[in-house]
XYZ file of C-alpha atoms in Angstrom:
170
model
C -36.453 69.444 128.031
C -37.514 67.371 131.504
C -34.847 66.597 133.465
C -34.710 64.135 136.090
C -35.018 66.048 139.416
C -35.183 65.003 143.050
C -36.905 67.722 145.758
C -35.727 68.346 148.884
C -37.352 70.683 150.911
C -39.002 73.176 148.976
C -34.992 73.313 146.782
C -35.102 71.232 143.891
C -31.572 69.616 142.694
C -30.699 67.827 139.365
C -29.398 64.160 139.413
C -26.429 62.961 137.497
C -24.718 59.912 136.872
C -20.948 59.844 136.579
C -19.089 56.920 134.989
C -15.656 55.720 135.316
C -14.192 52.537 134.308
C -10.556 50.948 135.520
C -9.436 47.512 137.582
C -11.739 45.579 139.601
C -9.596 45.926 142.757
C -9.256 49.973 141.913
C -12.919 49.898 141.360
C -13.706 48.183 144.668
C -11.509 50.282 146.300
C -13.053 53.094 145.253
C -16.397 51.932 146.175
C -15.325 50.989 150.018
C -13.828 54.416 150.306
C -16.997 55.940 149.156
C -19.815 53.909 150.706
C -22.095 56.250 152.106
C -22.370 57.198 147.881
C -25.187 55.940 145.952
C -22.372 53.979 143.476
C -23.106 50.972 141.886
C -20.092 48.320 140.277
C -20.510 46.714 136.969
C -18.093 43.960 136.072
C -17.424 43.511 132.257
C -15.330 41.203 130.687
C -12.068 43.036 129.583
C -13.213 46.218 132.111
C -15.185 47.102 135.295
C -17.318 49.869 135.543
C -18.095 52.274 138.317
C -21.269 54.549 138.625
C -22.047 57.020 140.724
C -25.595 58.741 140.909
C -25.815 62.217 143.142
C -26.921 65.356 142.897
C -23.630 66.853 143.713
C -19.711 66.235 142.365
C -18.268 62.917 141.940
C -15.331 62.073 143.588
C -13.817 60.303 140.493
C -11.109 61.921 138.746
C -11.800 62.216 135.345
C -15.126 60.629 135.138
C -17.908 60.877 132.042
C -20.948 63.123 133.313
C -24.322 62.663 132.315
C -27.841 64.971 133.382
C -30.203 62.324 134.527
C -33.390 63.416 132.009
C -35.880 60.133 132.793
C -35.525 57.780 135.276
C -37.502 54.396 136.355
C -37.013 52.691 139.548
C -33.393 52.737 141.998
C -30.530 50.705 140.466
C -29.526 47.675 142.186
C -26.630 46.246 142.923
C -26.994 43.065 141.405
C -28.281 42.382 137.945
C -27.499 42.519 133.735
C -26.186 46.036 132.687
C -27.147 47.332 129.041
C -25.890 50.896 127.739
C -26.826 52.046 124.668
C -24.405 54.457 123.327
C -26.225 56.831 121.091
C -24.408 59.571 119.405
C -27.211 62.525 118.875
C -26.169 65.698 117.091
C -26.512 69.392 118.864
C -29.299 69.925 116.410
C -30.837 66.538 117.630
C -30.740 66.637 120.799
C -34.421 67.582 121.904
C -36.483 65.417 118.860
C -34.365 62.708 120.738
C -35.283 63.416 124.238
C -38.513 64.163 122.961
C -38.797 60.568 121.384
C -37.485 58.734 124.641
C -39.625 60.748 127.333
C -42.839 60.226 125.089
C -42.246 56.308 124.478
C -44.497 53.602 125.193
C -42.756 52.800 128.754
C -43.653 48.854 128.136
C -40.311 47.681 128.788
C -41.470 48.592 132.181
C -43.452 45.922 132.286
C -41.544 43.014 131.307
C -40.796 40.380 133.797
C -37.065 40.753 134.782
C -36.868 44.847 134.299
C -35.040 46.371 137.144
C -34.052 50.037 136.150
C -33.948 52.418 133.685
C -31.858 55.896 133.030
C -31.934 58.122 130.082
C -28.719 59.952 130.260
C -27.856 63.670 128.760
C -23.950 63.819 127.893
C -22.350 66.850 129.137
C -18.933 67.375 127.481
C -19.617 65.252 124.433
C -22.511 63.853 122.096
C -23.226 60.466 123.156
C -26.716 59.814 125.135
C -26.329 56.609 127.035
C -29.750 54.536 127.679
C -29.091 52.184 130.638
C -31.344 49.395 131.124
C -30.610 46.774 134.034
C -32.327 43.584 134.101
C -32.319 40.789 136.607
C -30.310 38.769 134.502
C -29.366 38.165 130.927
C -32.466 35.873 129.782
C -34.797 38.436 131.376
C -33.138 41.303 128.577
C -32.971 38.234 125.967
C -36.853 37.791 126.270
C -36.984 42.014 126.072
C -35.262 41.609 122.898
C -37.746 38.756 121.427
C -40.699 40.815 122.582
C -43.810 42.213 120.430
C -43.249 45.254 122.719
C -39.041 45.717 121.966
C -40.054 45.556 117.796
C -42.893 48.055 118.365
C -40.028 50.385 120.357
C -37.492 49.837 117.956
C -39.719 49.993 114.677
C -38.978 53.884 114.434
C -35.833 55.071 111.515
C -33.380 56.629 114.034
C -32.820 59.134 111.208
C -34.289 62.344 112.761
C -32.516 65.385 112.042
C -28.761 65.048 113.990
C -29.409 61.528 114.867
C -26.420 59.335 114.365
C -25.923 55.761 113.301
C -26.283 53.845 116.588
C -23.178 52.833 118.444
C -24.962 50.148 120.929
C -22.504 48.049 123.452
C -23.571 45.748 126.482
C -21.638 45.550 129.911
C -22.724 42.849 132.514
């Protein structure tokens, strides 16, 4: 399986992503205690998000951890969040990968696409795919796309593949 790895030096270190949701004010808090972390916050409509991308420990509490496998450009702090929440199987778990790391990588190429991350659960079986966008109409016109129905055309019924579970945060 490829993992997402940065290099420094001649040591090589494995990325993650931790999430964490709670208040905005918490959130914020959080984030001005922690500045000189590569965090990013995501404000939903009932929640806010908080995410924090290292290759060492988080400093949130009880956070969900994800092994960054593929990623496309830096997050920004501005933007349309989308995380697809897909449940994958132990026994699934590399024709998935397999399927994401070999795709077609047009979404890349749509006006509006900001960032990508293809995240590994590590205590549980949910992959999440994060996409962020520039705004809304920008994942809208995604959606709409030749490129999207050619992406999506595929059964998701590999062996330990779940029923998809998909949710969007802004």
């Amino acid at each position: 399986m490829t993992n997402y790895l940065i290099f420094i030096g001649s040591e090589v270190k494995q990325v993650y992503l931790y999430l964490t949701f709670g208040t905005p004010d918490y959130m914020e808090k959080i984030l001005k205690q922690h500045e000189n972390e590569t965090m990013f916050i995501l404000y939903g409509s009932d929640k806010t998000a908080l995410l924090h991308e290292t290759e060492g420990k988080t400093v949130f509490t009880t956070p969900r951890k994800f092994e960054v496998i593929d990623s496309v450009n830096d997050i920004q702090q501005k933007g349309y969040f989308v995380f697809n929440n897909i449940p994958v199987a132990d026994e699934g778990r590399p024709i998935f990968e397999q399927r994401f790391l070999n795709r077609s990588r047009d979404i890349e190429k749509m006006n509006g696409f900001v960032a990508f991350r293809l995240l590994r659960p590590i205590k549980d079986d949910t992959y999440i795919v994060l996409t962020q966008w520039e705004n809304k109409q920008a994942f809208d016109a995604w959606k709409q796309s030749k490129s999207f129905a050619n992406a999506h055309a595929k059964p998701a019924t590999a062996t330990g593949i779940k029923k998809q579970n998909i949710f969007n945060a802004a």
